[in-house]
Amino acid sequence: MIPRFVVGVLTLLLLGACRESTPEKPVHTADTHQRHPDPAQPELNSAPAVAARAQQRLRTVARSGNIDHDVTSLLLEHYRGAQQAASVERATGRDPDLRALADTLRREWQQESLALGRLAGRTHDKASEEYTRFYQEFSRDVQAACDSAARYSRPPTGNPDADFAAALSAHLRTGLLLVQEGIAHGSDPPLIALAHRFHHDQLHHLRQVQA
């Protein structure tokens, strides 16, 4: 009788310990995974997706009220977006010409980003009423240039090379419009010289992509 009672008590204790040691899965775990998709998903890292995020960042570049400073900030962000799209092509593309272009964009990013970073630190006090109106016109033109990206965008095809070519083409067209605003409204001589070089190089790359 006693041994049977002892066995029963031990059995109950063991069952209770098992229940206590089994952790309950938090209720919010599944929702968290749904809110934060796996960044390795290819559709999130495709050239069209990368270019779309780059275009969105162009719209949110902080404005200082100084045209020369803002032009350098916009071109720096544009170069960053082109370089990121080029990184996708170098990782997933197969077309030798497009891969060569992607490598060229990488080298240009390394060179021009340094020059643009130095120019971004050059600010000028031009807080006159006339300059304020001039800056407002510049801001409207920049907004129109960013809006134009929607006209050039193409739906993704799933082909890395074709998607890179289409995304880069749209990105370069926007960049050409931005640099034209820099040439038209800027006043800093080194910036104007860089803008002319930028326009030449980006137009050349656009023709390469279109070919």
PDB file of C-alpha atoms in Angstrom:
ATOM      1  CA  MET A   1       0.000   0.000   0.000  1.00  0.00           C
ATOM      2  CA  ILE A   2       2.753   2.439   0.959  1.00  0.00           C
ATOM      3  CA  PRO A   3       4.964   1.795  -2.059  1.00  0.00           C
ATOM      4  CA  ARG A   4       1.984   2.253  -4.375  1.00  0.00           C
ATOM      5  CA  PHE A   5       1.162   5.587  -2.688  1.00  0.00           C
ATOM      6  CA  VAL A   6       4.795   6.736  -2.994  1.00  0.00           C
ATOM      7  CA  VAL A   7       4.869   5.796  -6.708  1.00  0.00           C
ATOM      8  CA  GLY A   8       1.682   7.769  -7.269  1.00  0.00           C
ATOM      9  CA  VAL A   9       3.044  10.884  -5.576  1.00  0.00           C
ATOM     10  CA  LEU A  10       6.301  10.702  -7.566  1.00  0.00           C
ATOM     11  CA  THR A  11       4.347  10.318 -10.806  1.00  0.00           C
ATOM     12  CA  LEU A  12       2.297  13.442 -10.062  1.00  0.00           C
ATOM     13  CA  LEU A  13       5.433  15.412  -9.218  1.00  0.00           C
ATOM     14  CA  LEU A  14       7.130  14.363 -12.450  1.00  0.00           C
ATOM     15  CA  LEU A  15       4.113  15.334 -14.554  1.00  0.00           C
ATOM     16  CA  GLY A  16       3.960  18.732 -12.871  1.00  0.00           C
ATOM     17  CA  ALA A  17       7.638  19.354 -13.524  1.00  0.00           C
ATOM     18  CA  CYS A  18       7.232  18.490 -17.203  1.00  0.00           C
ATOM     19  CA  ARG A  19       4.358  20.945 -17.552  1.00  0.00           C
ATOM     20  CA  GLU A  20       6.351  23.722 -15.856  1.00  0.00           C
ATOM     21  CA  SER A  21       9.488  23.139 -17.949  1.00  0.00           C
ATOM     22  CA  THR A  22       7.651  23.410 -21.275  1.00  0.00           C
ATOM     23  CA  PRO A  23       7.855  27.111 -22.290  1.00  0.00           C
ATOM     24  CA  GLU A  24       4.856  28.638 -23.939  1.00  0.00           C
ATOM     25  CA  LYS A  25       5.454  30.176 -27.369  1.00  0.00           C
ATOM     26  CA  PRO A  26       4.894  33.936 -27.244  1.00  0.00           C
ATOM     27  CA  VAL A  27       1.733  34.977 -28.994  1.00  0.00           C
ATOM     28  CA  HIS A  28       3.443  37.783 -30.931  1.00  0.00           C
ATOM     29  CA  THR A  29       6.226  35.651 -32.451  1.00  0.00           C
ATOM     30  CA  ALA A  30       4.368  34.791 -35.647  1.00  0.00           C
ATOM     31  CA  ASP A  31       3.198  38.364 -36.118  1.00  0.00           C
ATOM     32  CA  THR A  32       6.751  39.662 -35.736  1.00  0.00           C
ATOM     33  CA  HIS A  33       7.963  37.443 -38.547  1.00  0.00           C
ATOM     34  CA  GLN A  34       5.123  38.588 -40.736  1.00  0.00           C
ATOM     35  CA  ARG A  35       5.897  42.274 -40.129  1.00  0.00           C
ATOM     36  CA  HIS A  36       9.620  41.811 -40.894  1.00  0.00           C
ATOM     37  CA  PRO A  37      10.084  39.749 -44.061  1.00  0.00           C
ATOM     38  CA  ASP A  38      13.319  37.886 -44.608  1.00  0.00           C
ATOM     39  CA  PRO A  39      15.747  40.388 -46.196  1.00  0.00           C
ATOM     40  CA  ALA A  40      17.179  37.573 -48.271  1.00  0.00           C
ATOM     41  CA  GLN A  41      14.031  37.445 -50.387  1.00  0.00           C
ATOM     42  CA  PRO A  42      15.159  38.130 -53.970  1.00  0.00           C
ATOM     43  CA  GLU A  43      12.248  40.424 -54.838  1.00  0.00           C
ATOM     44  CA  LEU A  44      13.354  42.813 -52.080  1.00  0.00           C
ATOM     45  CA  ASN A  45      16.947  42.880 -53.308  1.00  0.00           C
ATOM     46  CA  SER A  46      16.285  43.024 -57.046  1.00  0.00           C
ATOM     47  CA  ALA A  47      17.525  45.968 -59.106  1.00  0.00           C
ATOM     48  CA  PRO A  48      13.993  47.454 -59.501  1.00  0.00           C
ATOM     49  CA  ALA A  49      13.403  47.306 -55.733  1.00  0.00           C
ATOM     50  CA  VAL A  50      16.809  48.823 -54.963  1.00  0.00           C
ATOM     51  CA  ALA A  51      16.271  51.580 -57.542  1.00  0.00           C
ATOM     52  CA  ALA A  52      12.783  52.316 -56.185  1.00  0.00           C
ATOM     53  CA  ARG A  53      14.192  52.772 -52.681  1.00  0.00           C
ATOM     54  CA  ALA A  54      16.918  55.017 -54.108  1.00  0.00           C
ATOM     55  CA  GLN A  55      14.297  57.178 -55.810  1.00  0.00           C
ATOM     56  CA  GLN A  56      12.390  57.453 -52.543  1.00  0.00           C
ATOM     57  CA  ARG A  57      15.541  58.548 -50.714  1.00  0.00           C
ATOM     58  CA  LEU A  58      16.061  61.289 -53.314  1.00  0.00           C
ATOM     59  CA  ARG A  59      12.678  62.708 -52.355  1.00  0.00           C
ATOM     60  CA  THR A  60      13.631  62.815 -48.688  1.00  0.00           C
ATOM     61  CA  VAL A  61      17.079  64.398 -48.977  1.00  0.00           C
ATOM     62  CA  ALA A  62      17.185  67.178 -46.396  1.00  0.00           C
ATOM     63  CA  ARG A  63      16.975  70.672 -47.855  1.00  0.00           C
ATOM     64  CA  SER A  64      19.273  73.355 -46.462  1.00  0.00           C
ATOM     65  CA  GLY A  65      18.021  76.433 -48.302  1.00  0.00           C
ATOM     66  CA  ASN A  66      21.303  76.604 -50.220  1.00  0.00           C
ATOM     67  CA  ILE A  67      21.187  75.426 -53.840  1.00  0.00           C
ATOM     68  CA  ASP A  68      24.845  74.430 -54.144  1.00  0.00           C
ATOM     69  CA  HIS A  69      24.712  72.380 -50.951  1.00  0.00           C
ATOM     70  CA  ASP A  70      21.444  70.692 -51.926  1.00  0.00           C
ATOM     71  CA  VAL A  71      22.658  69.855 -55.431  1.00  0.00           C
ATOM     72  CA  THR A  72      25.703  68.075 -54.020  1.00  0.00           C
ATOM     73  CA  SER A  73      23.507  66.182 -51.523  1.00  0.00           C
ATOM     74  CA  LEU A  74      21.106  65.098 -54.272  1.00  0.00           C
ATOM     75  CA  LEU A  75      23.894  63.981 -56.610  1.00  0.00           C
ATOM     76  CA  LEU A  76      25.592  62.118 -53.770  1.00  0.00           C
ATOM     77  CA  GLU A  77      22.359  60.231 -53.061  1.00  0.00           C
ATOM     78  CA  HIS A  78      21.890  59.576 -56.775  1.00  0.00           C
ATOM     79  CA  TYR A  79      25.381  58.093 -57.057  1.00  0.00           C
ATOM     80  CA  ARG A  80      24.692  55.936 -54.006  1.00  0.00           C
ATOM     81  CA  GLY A  81      21.527  54.554 -55.605  1.00  0.00           C
ATOM     82  CA  ALA A  82      23.277  53.784 -58.893  1.00  0.00           C
ATOM     83  CA  GLN A  83      26.065  52.037 -57.036  1.00  0.00           C
ATOM     84  CA  GLN A  84      23.594  49.888 -55.083  1.00  0.00           C
ATOM     85  CA  ALA A  85      21.797  48.855 -58.275  1.00  0.00           C
ATOM     86  CA  ALA A  86      25.198  48.063 -59.793  1.00  0.00           C
ATOM     87  CA  SER A  87      25.984  45.845 -56.800  1.00  0.00           C
ATOM     88  CA  VAL A  88      22.887  43.767 -57.578  1.00  0.00           C
ATOM     89  CA  GLU A  89      24.000  43.325 -61.191  1.00  0.00           C
ATOM     90  CA  ARG A  90      27.500  42.306 -60.165  1.00  0.00           C
ATOM     91  CA  ALA A  91      26.032  39.734 -57.789  1.00  0.00           C
ATOM     92  CA  THR A  92      23.255  38.285 -59.990  1.00  0.00           C
ATOM     93  CA  GLY A  93      23.725  39.472 -63.592  1.00  0.00           C
ATOM     94  CA  ARG A  94      25.164  37.441 -66.445  1.00  0.00           C
ATOM     95  CA  ASP A  95      25.457  39.890 -69.337  1.00  0.00           C
ATOM     96  CA  PRO A  96      29.152  40.825 -69.697  1.00  0.00           C
ATOM     97  CA  ASP A  97      28.470  44.342 -70.993  1.00  0.00           C
ATOM     98  CA  LEU A  98      26.081  45.181 -68.166  1.00  0.00           C
ATOM     99  CA  ARG A  99      28.427  43.697 -65.590  1.00  0.00           C
ATOM    100  CA  ALA A 100      31.242  45.823 -67.008  1.00  0.00           C
ATOM    101  CA  LEU A 101      29.016  48.890 -66.751  1.00  0.00           C
ATOM    102  CA  ALA A 102      28.161  47.979 -63.162  1.00  0.00           C
ATOM    103  CA  ASP A 103      31.853  47.814 -62.342  1.00  0.00           C
ATOM    104  CA  THR A 104      32.387  51.218 -63.968  1.00  0.00           C
ATOM    105  CA  LEU A 105      29.617  52.675 -61.822  1.00  0.00           C
ATOM    106  CA  ARG A 106      31.293  51.213 -58.744  1.00  0.00           C
ATOM    107  CA  ARG A 107      34.587  52.922 -59.576  1.00  0.00           C
ATOM    108  CA  GLU A 108      32.859  56.215 -60.350  1.00  0.00           C
ATOM    109  CA  TRP A 109      31.015  56.055 -57.028  1.00  0.00           C
ATOM    110  CA  GLN A 110      34.313  55.693 -55.187  1.00  0.00           C
ATOM    111  CA  GLN A 111      35.779  58.714 -56.975  1.00  0.00           C
ATOM    112  CA  GLU A 112      32.858  61.106 -57.238  1.00  0.00           C
ATOM    113  CA  SER A 113      31.464  60.468 -53.765  1.00  0.00           C
ATOM    114  CA  LEU A 114      34.672  61.872 -52.281  1.00  0.00           C
ATOM    115  CA  ALA A 115      34.472  65.002 -54.443  1.00  0.00           C
ATOM    116  CA  LEU A 116      30.785  65.474 -53.688  1.00  0.00           C
ATOM    117  CA  GLY A 117      31.396  64.993 -49.987  1.00  0.00           C
ATOM    118  CA  ARG A 118      33.931  67.804 -50.023  1.00  0.00           C
ATOM    119  CA  LEU A 119      31.623  70.079 -52.013  1.00  0.00           C
ATOM    120  CA  ALA A 120      28.700  69.409 -49.668  1.00  0.00           C
ATOM    121  CA  GLY A 121      30.609  71.181 -46.928  1.00  0.00           C
ATOM    122  CA  ARG A 122      30.805  74.396 -48.937  1.00  0.00           C
ATOM    123  CA  THR A 123      27.899  76.654 -48.010  1.00  0.00           C
ATOM    124  CA  HIS A 124      27.266  80.262 -48.883  1.00  0.00           C
ATOM    125  CA  ASP A 125      25.100  82.818 -47.124  1.00  0.00           C
ATOM    126  CA  LYS A 126      22.592  83.929 -49.746  1.00  0.00           C
ATOM    127  CA  ALA A 127      19.500  84.545 -47.663  1.00  0.00           C
ATOM    128  CA  SER A 128      18.194  87.384 -49.812  1.00  0.00           C
ATOM    129  CA  GLU A 129      14.573  87.681 -50.908  1.00  0.00           C
ATOM    130  CA  GLU A 130      15.557  87.163 -54.542  1.00  0.00           C
ATOM    131  CA  TYR A 131      17.600  84.077 -53.692  1.00  0.00           C
ATOM    132  CA  THR A 132      14.694  82.673 -51.688  1.00  0.00           C
ATOM    133  CA  ARG A 133      12.432  82.897 -54.752  1.00  0.00           C
ATOM    134  CA  PHE A 134      15.198  81.332 -56.850  1.00  0.00           C
ATOM    135  CA  TYR A 135      15.501  78.491 -54.353  1.00  0.00           C
ATOM    136  CA  GLN A 136      11.754  77.877 -54.425  1.00  0.00           C
ATOM    137  CA  GLU A 137      11.919  77.536 -58.210  1.00  0.00           C
ATOM    138  CA  PHE A 138      14.839  75.137 -57.842  1.00  0.00           C
ATOM    139  CA  SER A 139      12.903  73.054 -55.302  1.00  0.00           C
ATOM    140  CA  ARG A 140       9.885  72.777 -57.607  1.00  0.00           C
ATOM    141  CA  ASP A 141      12.109  71.659 -60.484  1.00  0.00           C
ATOM    142  CA  VAL A 142      13.820  69.049 -58.315  1.00  0.00           C
ATOM    143  CA  GLN A 143      10.443  67.696 -57.222  1.00  0.00           C
ATOM    144  CA  ALA A 144       9.362  67.447 -60.855  1.00  0.00           C
ATOM    145  CA  ALA A 145      12.579  65.591 -61.682  1.00  0.00           C
ATOM    146  CA  CYS A 146      11.905  63.064 -58.916  1.00  0.00           C
ATOM    147  CA  ASP A 147       8.287  62.671 -60.042  1.00  0.00           C
ATOM    148  CA  SER A 148       9.473  61.899 -63.571  1.00  0.00           C
ATOM    149  CA  ALA A 149      10.947  58.594 -62.389  1.00  0.00           C
ATOM    150  CA  ALA A 150       7.462  57.061 -62.442  1.00  0.00           C
ATOM    151  CA  ARG A 151       7.240  57.651 -66.207  1.00  0.00           C
ATOM    152  CA  TYR A 152      10.449  55.741 -66.846  1.00  0.00           C
ATOM    153  CA  SER A 153       9.815  52.796 -64.524  1.00  0.00           C
ATOM    154  CA  ARG A 154       9.104  49.360 -65.975  1.00  0.00           C
ATOM    155  CA  PRO A 155       7.571  46.345 -64.222  1.00  0.00           C
ATOM    156  CA  PRO A 156      10.160  43.713 -63.242  1.00  0.00           C
ATOM    157  CA  THR A 157      10.581  40.699 -65.498  1.00  0.00           C
ATOM    158  CA  GLY A 158      12.525  38.398 -63.191  1.00  0.00           C
ATOM    159  CA  ASN A 159      15.533  38.538 -65.513  1.00  0.00           C
ATOM    160  CA  PRO A 160      18.370  40.168 -63.509  1.00  0.00           C
ATOM    161  CA  ASP A 161      20.044  41.719 -66.544  1.00  0.00           C
ATOM    162  CA  ALA A 162      16.850  43.106 -68.089  1.00  0.00           C
ATOM    163  CA  ASP A 163      15.643  44.404 -64.726  1.00  0.00           C
ATOM    164  CA  PHE A 164      18.981  46.083 -64.020  1.00  0.00           C
ATOM    165  CA  ALA A 165      19.007  47.739 -67.443  1.00  0.00           C
ATOM    166  CA  ALA A 166      15.470  49.073 -67.022  1.00  0.00           C
ATOM    167  CA  ALA A 167      15.989  50.228 -63.437  1.00  0.00           C
ATOM    168  CA  LEU A 168      19.323  51.882 -64.191  1.00  0.00           C
ATOM    169  CA  SER A 169      17.891  53.599 -67.261  1.00  0.00           C
ATOM    170  CA  ALA A 170      15.120  55.185 -65.182  1.00  0.00           C
ATOM    171  CA  HIS A 171      17.586  56.144 -62.453  1.00  0.00           C
ATOM    172  CA  LEU A 172      19.993  57.741 -64.931  1.00  0.00           C
ATOM    173  CA  ARG A 173      17.207  59.753 -66.560  1.00  0.00           C
ATOM    174  CA  THR A 174      16.269  61.183 -63.181  1.00  0.00           C
ATOM    175  CA  GLY A 175      19.912  61.938 -62.467  1.00  0.00           C
ATOM    176  CA  LEU A 176      20.285  63.830 -65.733  1.00  0.00           C
ATOM    177  CA  LEU A 177      17.329  66.018 -64.833  1.00  0.00           C
ATOM    178  CA  LEU A 178      18.790  66.691 -61.401  1.00  0.00           C
ATOM    179  CA  VAL A 179      22.191  67.632 -62.760  1.00  0.00           C
ATOM    180  CA  GLN A 180      20.587  69.958 -65.284  1.00  0.00           C
ATOM    181  CA  GLU A 181      18.994  71.780 -62.357  1.00  0.00           C
ATOM    182  CA  GLY A 182      22.396  71.986 -60.717  1.00  0.00           C
ATOM    183  CA  ILE A 183      23.915  73.523 -63.831  1.00  0.00           C
ATOM    184  CA  ALA A 184      21.005  75.941 -64.250  1.00  0.00           C
ATOM    185  CA  HIS A 185      20.720  77.068 -60.632  1.00  0.00           C
ATOM    186  CA  GLY A 186      24.098  76.389 -59.012  1.00  0.00           C
ATOM    187  CA  SER A 187      26.765  79.044 -58.546  1.00  0.00           C
ATOM    188  CA  ASP A 188      29.821  77.283 -57.097  1.00  0.00           C
ATOM    189  CA  PRO A 189      32.408  76.860 -59.933  1.00  0.00           C
ATOM    190  CA  PRO A 190      33.775  73.471 -58.747  1.00  0.00           C
ATOM    191  CA  LEU A 191      30.227  72.181 -58.438  1.00  0.00           C
ATOM    192  CA  ILE A 192      29.306  73.408 -61.918  1.00  0.00           C
ATOM    193  CA  ALA A 193      32.408  71.717 -63.351  1.00  0.00           C
ATOM    194  CA  LEU A 194      31.526  68.448 -61.609  1.00  0.00           C
ATOM    195  CA  ALA A 195      27.920  68.736 -62.789  1.00  0.00           C
ATOM    196  CA  HIS A 196      29.030  69.048 -66.417  1.00  0.00           C
ATOM    197  CA  ARG A 197      31.271  65.972 -66.039  1.00  0.00           C
ATOM    198  CA  PHE A 198      28.467  64.112 -64.313  1.00  0.00           C
ATOM    199  CA  HIS A 199      26.052  64.963 -67.144  1.00  0.00           C
ATOM    200  CA  HIS A 200      28.520  63.709 -69.756  1.00  0.00           C
ATOM    201  CA  ASP A 201      29.206  60.436 -67.925  1.00  0.00           C
ATOM    202  CA  GLN A 202      25.577  59.681 -67.064  1.00  0.00           C
ATOM    203  CA  LEU A 203      24.410  60.373 -70.611  1.00  0.00           C
ATOM    204  CA  HIS A 204      27.105  58.025 -71.878  1.00  0.00           C
ATOM    205  CA  HIS A 205      25.964  55.308 -69.462  1.00  0.00           C
ATOM    206  CA  LEU A 206      22.339  55.799 -70.480  1.00  0.00           C
ATOM    207  CA  ARG A 207      23.245  55.222 -74.113  1.00  0.00           C
ATOM    208  CA  GLN A 208      25.150  52.103 -73.111  1.00  0.00           C
ATOM    209  CA  VAL A 209      22.116  50.727 -71.292  1.00  0.00           C
ATOM    210  CA  GLN A 210      19.748  51.561 -74.118  1.00  0.00           C
ATOM    211  CA  ALA A 211      22.064  49.771 -76.564  1.00  0.00           C
TER     212      ALA A 211
END
